[in-house]
Coordinates of N, CA and C and ligand atoms in Angstrom, one line a residue:
X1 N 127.3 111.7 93.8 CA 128.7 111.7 94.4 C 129.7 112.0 93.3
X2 N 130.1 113.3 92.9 CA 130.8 113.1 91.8 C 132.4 113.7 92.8
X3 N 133.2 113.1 92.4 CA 134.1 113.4 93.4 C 135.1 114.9 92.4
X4 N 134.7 115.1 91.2 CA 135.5 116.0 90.6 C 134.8 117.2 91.2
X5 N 133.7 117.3 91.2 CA 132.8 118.9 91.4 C 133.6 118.8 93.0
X6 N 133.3 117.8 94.1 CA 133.8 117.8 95.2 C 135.0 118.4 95.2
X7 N 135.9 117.9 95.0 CA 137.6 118.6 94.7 C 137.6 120.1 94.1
X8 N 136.8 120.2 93.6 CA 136.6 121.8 92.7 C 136.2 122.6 93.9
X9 N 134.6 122.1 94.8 CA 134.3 123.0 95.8 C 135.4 123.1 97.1
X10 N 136.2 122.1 97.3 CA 137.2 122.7 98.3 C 138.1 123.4 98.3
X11 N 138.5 122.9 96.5 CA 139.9 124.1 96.5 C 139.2 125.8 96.6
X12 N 137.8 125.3 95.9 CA 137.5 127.1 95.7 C 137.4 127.6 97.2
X13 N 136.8 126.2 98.4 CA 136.6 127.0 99.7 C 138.3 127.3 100.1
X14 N 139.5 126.4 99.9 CA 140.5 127.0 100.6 C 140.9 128.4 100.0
X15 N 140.6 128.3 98.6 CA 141.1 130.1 98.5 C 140.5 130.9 98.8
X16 N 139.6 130.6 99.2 CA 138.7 132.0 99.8 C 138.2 131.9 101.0
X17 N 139.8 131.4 101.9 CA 139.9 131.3 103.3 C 139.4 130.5 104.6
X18 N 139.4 129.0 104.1 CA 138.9 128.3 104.6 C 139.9 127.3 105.0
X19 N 140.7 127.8 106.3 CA 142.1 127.0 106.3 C 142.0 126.0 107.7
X20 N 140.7 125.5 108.0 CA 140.6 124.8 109.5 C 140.3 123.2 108.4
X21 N 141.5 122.5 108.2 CA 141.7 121.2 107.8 C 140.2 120.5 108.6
X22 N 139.5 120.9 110.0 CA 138.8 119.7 110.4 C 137.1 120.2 109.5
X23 N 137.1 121.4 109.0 CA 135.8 122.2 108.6 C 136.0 121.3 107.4
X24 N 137.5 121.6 106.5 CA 137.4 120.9 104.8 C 136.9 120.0 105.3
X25 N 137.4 118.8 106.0 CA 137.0 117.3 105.7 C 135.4 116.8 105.8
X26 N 134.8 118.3 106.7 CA 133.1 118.0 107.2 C 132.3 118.3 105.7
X27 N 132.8 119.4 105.5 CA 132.1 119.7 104.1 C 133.0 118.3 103.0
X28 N 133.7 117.7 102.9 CA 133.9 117.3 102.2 C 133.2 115.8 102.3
X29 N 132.8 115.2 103.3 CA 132.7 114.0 104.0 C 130.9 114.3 104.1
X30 N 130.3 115.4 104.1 CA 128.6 115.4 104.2 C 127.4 115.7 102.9
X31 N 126.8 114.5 102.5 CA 126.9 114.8 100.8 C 126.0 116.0 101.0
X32 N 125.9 117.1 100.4 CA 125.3 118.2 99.9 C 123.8 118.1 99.8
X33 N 124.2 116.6 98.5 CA 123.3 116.4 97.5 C 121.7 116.0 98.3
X34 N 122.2 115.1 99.4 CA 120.9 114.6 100.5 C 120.4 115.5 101.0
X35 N 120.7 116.9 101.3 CA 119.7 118.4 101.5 C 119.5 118.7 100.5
X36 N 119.4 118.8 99.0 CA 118.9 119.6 98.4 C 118.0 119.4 97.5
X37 N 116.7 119.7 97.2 CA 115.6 119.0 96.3 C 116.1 118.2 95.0
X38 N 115.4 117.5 94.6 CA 115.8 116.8 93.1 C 116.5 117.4 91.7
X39 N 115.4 118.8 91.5 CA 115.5 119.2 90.9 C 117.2 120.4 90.6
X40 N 117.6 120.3 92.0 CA 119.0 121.2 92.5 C 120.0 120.0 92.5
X41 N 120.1 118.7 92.2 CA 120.7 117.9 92.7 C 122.0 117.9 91.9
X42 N 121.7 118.4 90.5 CA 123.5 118.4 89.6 C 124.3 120.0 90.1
X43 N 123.6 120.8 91.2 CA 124.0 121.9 92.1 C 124.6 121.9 93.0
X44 N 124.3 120.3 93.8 CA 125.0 119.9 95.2 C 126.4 120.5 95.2
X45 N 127.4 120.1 94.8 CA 128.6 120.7 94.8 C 128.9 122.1 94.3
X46 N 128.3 122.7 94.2 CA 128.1 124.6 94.0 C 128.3 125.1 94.5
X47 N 129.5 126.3 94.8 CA 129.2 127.2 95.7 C 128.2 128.4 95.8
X48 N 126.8 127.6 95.9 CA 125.8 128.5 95.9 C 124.4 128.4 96.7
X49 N 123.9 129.3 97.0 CA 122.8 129.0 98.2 C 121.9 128.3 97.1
X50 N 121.0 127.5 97.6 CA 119.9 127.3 96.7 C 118.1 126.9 97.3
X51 N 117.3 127.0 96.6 CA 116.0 127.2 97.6 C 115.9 125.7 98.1
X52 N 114.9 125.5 99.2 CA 115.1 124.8 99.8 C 113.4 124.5 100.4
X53 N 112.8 125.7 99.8 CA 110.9 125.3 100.3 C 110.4 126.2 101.4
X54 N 109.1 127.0 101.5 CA 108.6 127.8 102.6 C 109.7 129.2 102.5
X55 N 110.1 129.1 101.2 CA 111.2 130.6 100.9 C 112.1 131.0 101.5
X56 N 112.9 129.5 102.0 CA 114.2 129.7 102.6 C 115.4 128.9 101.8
X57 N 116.4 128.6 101.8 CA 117.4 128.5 101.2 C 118.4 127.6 101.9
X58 N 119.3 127.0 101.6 CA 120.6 126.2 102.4 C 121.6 126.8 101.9
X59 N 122.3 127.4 102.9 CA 123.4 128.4 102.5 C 124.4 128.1 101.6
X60 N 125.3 129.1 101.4 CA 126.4 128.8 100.6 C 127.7 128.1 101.0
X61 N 127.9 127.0 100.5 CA 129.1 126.3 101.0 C 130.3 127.3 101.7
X62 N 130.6 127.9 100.9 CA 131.3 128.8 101.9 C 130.9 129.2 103.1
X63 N 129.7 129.8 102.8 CA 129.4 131.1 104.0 C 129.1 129.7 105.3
X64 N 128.9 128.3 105.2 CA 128.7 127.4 105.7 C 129.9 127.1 106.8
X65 N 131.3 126.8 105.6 CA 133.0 126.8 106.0 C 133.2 127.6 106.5
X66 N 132.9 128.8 106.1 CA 133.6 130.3 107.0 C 132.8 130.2 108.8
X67 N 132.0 129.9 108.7 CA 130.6 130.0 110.1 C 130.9 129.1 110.6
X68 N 131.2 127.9 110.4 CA 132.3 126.4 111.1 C 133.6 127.2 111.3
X69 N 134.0 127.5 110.6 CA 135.1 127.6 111.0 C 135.6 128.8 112.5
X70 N 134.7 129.7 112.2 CA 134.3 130.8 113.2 C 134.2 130.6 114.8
X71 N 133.6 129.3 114.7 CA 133.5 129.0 115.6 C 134.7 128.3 116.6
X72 N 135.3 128.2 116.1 CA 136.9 127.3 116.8 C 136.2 125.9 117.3
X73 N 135.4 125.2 116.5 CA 134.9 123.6 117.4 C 135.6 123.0 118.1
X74 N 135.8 121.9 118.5 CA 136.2 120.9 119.5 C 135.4 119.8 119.3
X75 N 136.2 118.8 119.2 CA 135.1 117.4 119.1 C 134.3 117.2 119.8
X76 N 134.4 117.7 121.3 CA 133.6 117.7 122.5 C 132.4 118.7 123.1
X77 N 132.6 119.3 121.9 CA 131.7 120.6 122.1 C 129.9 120.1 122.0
X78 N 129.0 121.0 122.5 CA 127.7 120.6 122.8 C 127.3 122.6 122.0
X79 N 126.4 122.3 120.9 CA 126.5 123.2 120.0 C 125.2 123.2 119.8
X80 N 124.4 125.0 120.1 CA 123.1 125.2 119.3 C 122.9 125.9 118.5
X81 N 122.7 125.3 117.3 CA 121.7 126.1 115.8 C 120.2 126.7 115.4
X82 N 120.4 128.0 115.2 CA 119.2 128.6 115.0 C 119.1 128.5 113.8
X83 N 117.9 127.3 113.1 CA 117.3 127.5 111.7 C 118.0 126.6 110.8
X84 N 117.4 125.4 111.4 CA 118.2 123.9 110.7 C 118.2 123.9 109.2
X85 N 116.8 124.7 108.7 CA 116.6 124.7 107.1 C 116.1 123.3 106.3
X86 N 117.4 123.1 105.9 CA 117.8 121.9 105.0 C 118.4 120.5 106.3
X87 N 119.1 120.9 106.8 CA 119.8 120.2 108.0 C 121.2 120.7 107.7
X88 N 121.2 121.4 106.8 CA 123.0 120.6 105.6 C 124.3 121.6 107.0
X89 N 123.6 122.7 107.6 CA 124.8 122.9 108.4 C 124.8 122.4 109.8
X90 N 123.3 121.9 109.9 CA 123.7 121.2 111.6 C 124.4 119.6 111.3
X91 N 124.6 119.0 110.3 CA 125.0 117.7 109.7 C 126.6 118.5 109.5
X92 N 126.9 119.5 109.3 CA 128.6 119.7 108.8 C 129.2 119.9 111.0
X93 N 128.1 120.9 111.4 CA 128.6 121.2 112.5 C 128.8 119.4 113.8
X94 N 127.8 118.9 113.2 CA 127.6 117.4 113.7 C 128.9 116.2 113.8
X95 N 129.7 116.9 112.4 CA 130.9 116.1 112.0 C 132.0 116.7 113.0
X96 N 131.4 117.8 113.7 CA 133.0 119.0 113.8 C 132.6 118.8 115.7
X97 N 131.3 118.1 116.0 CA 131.3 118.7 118.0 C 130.6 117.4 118.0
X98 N 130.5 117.5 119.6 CA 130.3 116.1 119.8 C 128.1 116.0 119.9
X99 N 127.5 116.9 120.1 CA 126.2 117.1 119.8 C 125.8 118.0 119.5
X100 N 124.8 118.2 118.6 CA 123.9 119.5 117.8 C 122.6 120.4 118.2
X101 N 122.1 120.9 119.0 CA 120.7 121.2 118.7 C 120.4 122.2 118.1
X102 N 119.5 122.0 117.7 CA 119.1 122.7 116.1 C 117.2 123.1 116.2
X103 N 117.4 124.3 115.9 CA 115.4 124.6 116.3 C 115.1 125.6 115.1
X104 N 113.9 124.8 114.6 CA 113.4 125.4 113.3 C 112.2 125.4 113.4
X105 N 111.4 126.7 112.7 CA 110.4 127.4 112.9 C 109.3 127.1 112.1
X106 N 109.8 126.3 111.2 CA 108.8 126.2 110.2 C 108.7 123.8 109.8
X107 N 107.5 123.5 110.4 CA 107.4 122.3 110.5 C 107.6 121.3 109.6
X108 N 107.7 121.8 108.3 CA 107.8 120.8 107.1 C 109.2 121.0 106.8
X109 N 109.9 122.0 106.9 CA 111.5 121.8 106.8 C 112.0 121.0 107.8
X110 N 111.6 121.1 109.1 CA 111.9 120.5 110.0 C 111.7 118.7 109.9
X111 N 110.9 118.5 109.8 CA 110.3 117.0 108.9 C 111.6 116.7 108.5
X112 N 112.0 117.5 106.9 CA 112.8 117.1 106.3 C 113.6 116.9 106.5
X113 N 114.7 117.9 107.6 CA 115.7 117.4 108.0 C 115.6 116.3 108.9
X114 N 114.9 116.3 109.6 CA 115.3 115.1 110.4 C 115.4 113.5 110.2
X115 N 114.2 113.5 108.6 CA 114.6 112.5 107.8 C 115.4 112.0 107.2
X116 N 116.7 113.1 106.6 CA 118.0 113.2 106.3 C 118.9 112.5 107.4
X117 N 118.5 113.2 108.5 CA 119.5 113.1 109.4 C 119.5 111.2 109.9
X118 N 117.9 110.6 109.5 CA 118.0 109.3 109.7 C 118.1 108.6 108.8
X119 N 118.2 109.1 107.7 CA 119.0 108.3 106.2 C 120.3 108.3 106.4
X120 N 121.3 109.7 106.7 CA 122.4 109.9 106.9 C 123.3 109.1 108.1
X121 N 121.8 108.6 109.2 CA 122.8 107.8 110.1 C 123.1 108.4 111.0
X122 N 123.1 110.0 111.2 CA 123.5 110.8 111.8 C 123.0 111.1 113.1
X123 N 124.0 110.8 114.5 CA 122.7 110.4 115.5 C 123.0 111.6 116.5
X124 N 124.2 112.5 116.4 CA 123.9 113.4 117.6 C 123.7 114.7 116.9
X125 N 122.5 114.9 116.3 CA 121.9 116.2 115.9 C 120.6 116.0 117.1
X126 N 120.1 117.1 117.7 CA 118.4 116.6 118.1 C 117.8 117.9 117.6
X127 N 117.0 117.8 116.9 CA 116.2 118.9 116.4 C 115.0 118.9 117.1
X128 N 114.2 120.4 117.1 CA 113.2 121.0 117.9 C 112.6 121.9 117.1
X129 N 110.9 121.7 116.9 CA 109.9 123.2 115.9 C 110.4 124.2 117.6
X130 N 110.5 125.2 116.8 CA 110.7 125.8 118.6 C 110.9 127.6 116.9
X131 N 111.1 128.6 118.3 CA 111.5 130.1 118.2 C 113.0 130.2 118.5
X132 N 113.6 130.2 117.5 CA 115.0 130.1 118.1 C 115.4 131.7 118.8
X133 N 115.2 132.6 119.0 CA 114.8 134.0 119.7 C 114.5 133.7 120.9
X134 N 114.6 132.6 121.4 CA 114.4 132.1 122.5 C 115.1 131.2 123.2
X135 N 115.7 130.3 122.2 CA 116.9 129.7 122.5 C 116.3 128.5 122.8
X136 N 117.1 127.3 123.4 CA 116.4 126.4 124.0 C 117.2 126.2 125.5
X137 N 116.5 126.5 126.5 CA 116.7 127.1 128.0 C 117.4 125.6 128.5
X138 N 116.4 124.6 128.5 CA 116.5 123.2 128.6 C 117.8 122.6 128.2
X139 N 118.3 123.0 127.8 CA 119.7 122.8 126.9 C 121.2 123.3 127.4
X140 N 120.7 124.5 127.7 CA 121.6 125.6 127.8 C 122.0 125.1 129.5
X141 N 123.9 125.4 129.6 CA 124.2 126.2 128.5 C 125.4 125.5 127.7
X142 N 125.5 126.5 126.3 CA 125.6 126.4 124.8 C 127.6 126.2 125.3
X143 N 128.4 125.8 124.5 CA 130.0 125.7 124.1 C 129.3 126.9 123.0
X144 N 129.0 126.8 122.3 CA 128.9 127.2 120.9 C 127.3 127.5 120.4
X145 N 126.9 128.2 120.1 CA 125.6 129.1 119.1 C 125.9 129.7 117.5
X146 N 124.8 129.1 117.0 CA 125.4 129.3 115.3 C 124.1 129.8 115.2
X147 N 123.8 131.1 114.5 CA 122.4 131.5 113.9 C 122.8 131.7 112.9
X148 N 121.6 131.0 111.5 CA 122.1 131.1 110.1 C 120.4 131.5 110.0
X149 N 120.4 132.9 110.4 CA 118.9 133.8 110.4 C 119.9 135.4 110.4
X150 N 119.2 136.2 109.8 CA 119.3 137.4 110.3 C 118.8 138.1 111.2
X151 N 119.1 139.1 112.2 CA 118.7 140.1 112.8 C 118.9 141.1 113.0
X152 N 118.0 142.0 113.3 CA 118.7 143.4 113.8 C 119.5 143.2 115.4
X153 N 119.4 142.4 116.1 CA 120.6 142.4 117.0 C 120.1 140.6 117.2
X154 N 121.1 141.0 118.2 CA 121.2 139.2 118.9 C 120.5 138.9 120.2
X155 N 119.4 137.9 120.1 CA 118.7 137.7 121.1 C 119.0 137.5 122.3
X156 N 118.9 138.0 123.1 CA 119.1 138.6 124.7 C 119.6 136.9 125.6
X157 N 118.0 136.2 124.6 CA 118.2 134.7 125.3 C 119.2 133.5 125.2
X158 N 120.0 134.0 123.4 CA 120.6 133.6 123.5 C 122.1 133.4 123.9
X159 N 122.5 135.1 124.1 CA 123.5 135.2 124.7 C 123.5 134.8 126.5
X160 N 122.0 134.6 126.7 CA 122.4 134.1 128.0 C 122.7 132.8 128.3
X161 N 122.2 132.2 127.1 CA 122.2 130.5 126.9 C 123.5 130.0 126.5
X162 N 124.4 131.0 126.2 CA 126.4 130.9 125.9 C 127.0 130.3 127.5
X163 N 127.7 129.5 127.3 CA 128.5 129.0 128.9 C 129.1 129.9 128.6
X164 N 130.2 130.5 130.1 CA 131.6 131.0 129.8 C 132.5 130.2 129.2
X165 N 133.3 131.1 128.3 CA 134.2 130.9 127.6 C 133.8 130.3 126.2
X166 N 132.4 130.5 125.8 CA 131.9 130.1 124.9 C 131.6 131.0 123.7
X167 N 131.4 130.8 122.3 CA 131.2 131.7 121.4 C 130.1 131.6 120.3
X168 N 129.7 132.5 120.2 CA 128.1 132.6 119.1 C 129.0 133.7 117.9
X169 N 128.3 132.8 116.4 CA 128.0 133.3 115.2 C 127.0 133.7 114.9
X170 N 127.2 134.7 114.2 CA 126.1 135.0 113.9 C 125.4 135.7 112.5
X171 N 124.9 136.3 111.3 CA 124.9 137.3 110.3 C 123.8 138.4 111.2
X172 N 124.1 139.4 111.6 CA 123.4 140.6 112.1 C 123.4 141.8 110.9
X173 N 121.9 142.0 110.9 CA 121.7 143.6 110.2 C 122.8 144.7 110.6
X174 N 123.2 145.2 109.4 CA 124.4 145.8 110.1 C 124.1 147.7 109.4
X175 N 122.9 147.6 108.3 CA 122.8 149.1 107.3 C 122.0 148.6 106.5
X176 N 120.9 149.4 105.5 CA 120.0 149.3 104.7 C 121.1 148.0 103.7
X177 N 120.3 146.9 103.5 CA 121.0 146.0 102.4 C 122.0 145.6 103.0
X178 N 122.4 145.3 103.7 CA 123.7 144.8 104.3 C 123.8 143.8 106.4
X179 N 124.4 143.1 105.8 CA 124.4 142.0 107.0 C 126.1 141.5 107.0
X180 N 126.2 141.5 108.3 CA 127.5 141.3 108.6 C 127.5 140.4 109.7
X181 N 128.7 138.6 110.0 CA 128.9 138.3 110.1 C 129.4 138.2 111.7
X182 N 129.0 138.6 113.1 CA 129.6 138.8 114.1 C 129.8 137.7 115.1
X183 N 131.2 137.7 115.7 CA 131.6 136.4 116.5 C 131.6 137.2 117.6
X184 N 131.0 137.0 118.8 CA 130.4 137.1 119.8 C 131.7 136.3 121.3
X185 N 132.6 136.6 121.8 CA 132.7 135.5 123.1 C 132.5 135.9 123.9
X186 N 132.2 134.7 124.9 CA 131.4 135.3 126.6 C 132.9 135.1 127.2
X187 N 133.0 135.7 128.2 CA 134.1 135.8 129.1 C 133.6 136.2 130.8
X188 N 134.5 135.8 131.2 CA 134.6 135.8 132.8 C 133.3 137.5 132.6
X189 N 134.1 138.5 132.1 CA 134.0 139.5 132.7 C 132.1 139.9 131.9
X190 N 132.2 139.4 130.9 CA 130.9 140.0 130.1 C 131.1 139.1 128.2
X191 N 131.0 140.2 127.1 CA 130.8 139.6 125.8 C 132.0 140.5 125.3
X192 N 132.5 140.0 124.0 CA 133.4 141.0 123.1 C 133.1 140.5 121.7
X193 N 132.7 141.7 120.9 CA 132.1 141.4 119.5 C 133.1 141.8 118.9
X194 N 133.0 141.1 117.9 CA 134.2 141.1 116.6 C 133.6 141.2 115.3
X195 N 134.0 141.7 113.9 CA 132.9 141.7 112.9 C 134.0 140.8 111.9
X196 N 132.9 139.9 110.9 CA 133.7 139.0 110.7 C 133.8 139.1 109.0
X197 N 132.8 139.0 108.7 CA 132.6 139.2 106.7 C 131.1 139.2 106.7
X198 N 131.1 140.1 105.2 CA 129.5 140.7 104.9 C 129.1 139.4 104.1
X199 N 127.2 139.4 104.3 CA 126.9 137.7 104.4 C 125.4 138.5 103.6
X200 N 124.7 137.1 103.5 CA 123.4 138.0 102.6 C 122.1 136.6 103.6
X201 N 121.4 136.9 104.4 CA 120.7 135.6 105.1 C 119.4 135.8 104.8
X202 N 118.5 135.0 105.0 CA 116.9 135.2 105.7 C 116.8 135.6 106.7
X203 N 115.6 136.2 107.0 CA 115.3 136.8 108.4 C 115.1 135.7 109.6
X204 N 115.8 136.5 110.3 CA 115.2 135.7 111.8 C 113.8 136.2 112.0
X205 N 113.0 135.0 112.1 CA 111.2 135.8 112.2 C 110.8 135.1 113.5
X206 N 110.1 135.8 114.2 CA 109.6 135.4 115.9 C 108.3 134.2 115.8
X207 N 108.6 133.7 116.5 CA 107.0 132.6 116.6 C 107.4 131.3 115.6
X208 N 106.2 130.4 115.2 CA 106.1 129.4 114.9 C 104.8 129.6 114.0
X209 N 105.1 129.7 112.8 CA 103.7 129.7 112.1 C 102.7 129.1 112.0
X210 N 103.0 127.5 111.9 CA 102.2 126.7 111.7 C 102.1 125.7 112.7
X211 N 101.8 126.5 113.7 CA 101.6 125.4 115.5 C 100.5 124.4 115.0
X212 N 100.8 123.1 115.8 CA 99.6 122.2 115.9 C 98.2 122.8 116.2
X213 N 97.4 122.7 115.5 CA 96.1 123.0 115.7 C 94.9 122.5 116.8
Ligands
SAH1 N1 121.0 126.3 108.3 C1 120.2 126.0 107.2 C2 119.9 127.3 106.4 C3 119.0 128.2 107.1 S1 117.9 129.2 106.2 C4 120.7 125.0 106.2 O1 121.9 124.6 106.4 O2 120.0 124.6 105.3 C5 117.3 130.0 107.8 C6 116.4 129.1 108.5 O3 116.1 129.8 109.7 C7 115.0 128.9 107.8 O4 114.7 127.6 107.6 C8 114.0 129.6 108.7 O5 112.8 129.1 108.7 C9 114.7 129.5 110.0 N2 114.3 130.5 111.0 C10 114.1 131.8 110.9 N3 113.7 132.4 112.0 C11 113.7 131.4 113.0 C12 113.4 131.3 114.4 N4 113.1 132.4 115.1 N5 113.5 130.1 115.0 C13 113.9 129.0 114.3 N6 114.2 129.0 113.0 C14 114.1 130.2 112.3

């Protein structure tokens, strides 16, 4: 808990466009340090992605702020996350709506966060091993969709899983080496995509690797 690196990481998030006061206080109020292995732990306050196990990563504090913030939350909002990871952004989104679900593909990350999330106290996340490419039907439908995966487009299921008037983030393949940042809203009439800032993610990958046997 060092509260200087803290103060460092928000001023750097407000200059580099991070002006929704309810996003600073989530990143500022969710310790870092409890997603990130031991060895990363004088990193917690960095603006930097860092590994996280099974060769995925917990994003960059920013690209975290900016993807909260994208979303325009509401305290009342009912919010699903593709690719819990670490937990560290369904725990910032957790602070910002009033519940989380979160579906991760890979079982031992999944483990982990959800252990966080009962150290942390944190009680309206509900996490699922699931294909987020699929969405969770059962749930739906979404206020809000956050995918912190890449793809070459946006799953079919989960735009159907968007309520009206609701909006999905997302980082979409957008050119060889390049991923860009698209906010998605559903409307009366259909969807309207917007492009938001170039992002650098993991792949969105289909299936569940390591099913129960
Ligand atoms: N939000 C995370 C960072 C995510 S890294 C955090 O805050 O730490 C991307 C995550 O998406 C990885 O954990 C990866 O396993 C997961 N993922 C990739 N494809 C997926 C899919 N189809 N369904 C669910 N999770 C997926």
């Amino acid at each position: 808990m060092n509260a200087a690196l803290r103060i460092r990481l928000l001023m750097e998030l407000r200059r580099s466009g991070v002006t929704d006061t309810r996003v600073l206080s989530a990143i500022e109020k969710v310790p870092r340090g409890a997603f990130v292995s031991e060895p990363f732990l004088d990193q917690a306050w960095d603006n930097a992605a860092l590994p996280i196990g099974c060769g995925q990563t917990i994003s960059q504090p920013l690209v975290v702020a900016l993807m909260s913030q994208a979303l325009e939350l509401t305290p009342r909002m009912k919010v699903l996350e593709i690719g819990t990871g670490s937990g560290y952004q369904a725990a910032v989104l957790a602070a910002l709506a009033r519940r989380v679900y979160t579906l991760e593909r890979h079982r031992a990350l999944l483990a982990e966060a959800e252990a966080r999330f009962r150290a942390l106290r944190i009680t309206n996340i509900v996490a699922m091993l699931g294909d987020g490419i699929k969405g969770w039907s059962a749930q739906a439908p979404f206020d809000r969709i956050l995918l912190t995966a890449a793809a070459p487009e946006l799953p079919p299921a989960l735009l159907a899983q968007l309520g009206e008037g609701g909006i999905l983030v997302a980082p979409v393949d957008t050119g060889p080496d390049r991923q860009d940042v698209v906010r998605v809203r559903r409307t009366a009439g259909g969807f309207s995509t917007e492009t938001l800032f170039p992002v650098r993610f993991v792949p969105l990958l289909p299936g569940v690797p390591d099913p129960v046997a």
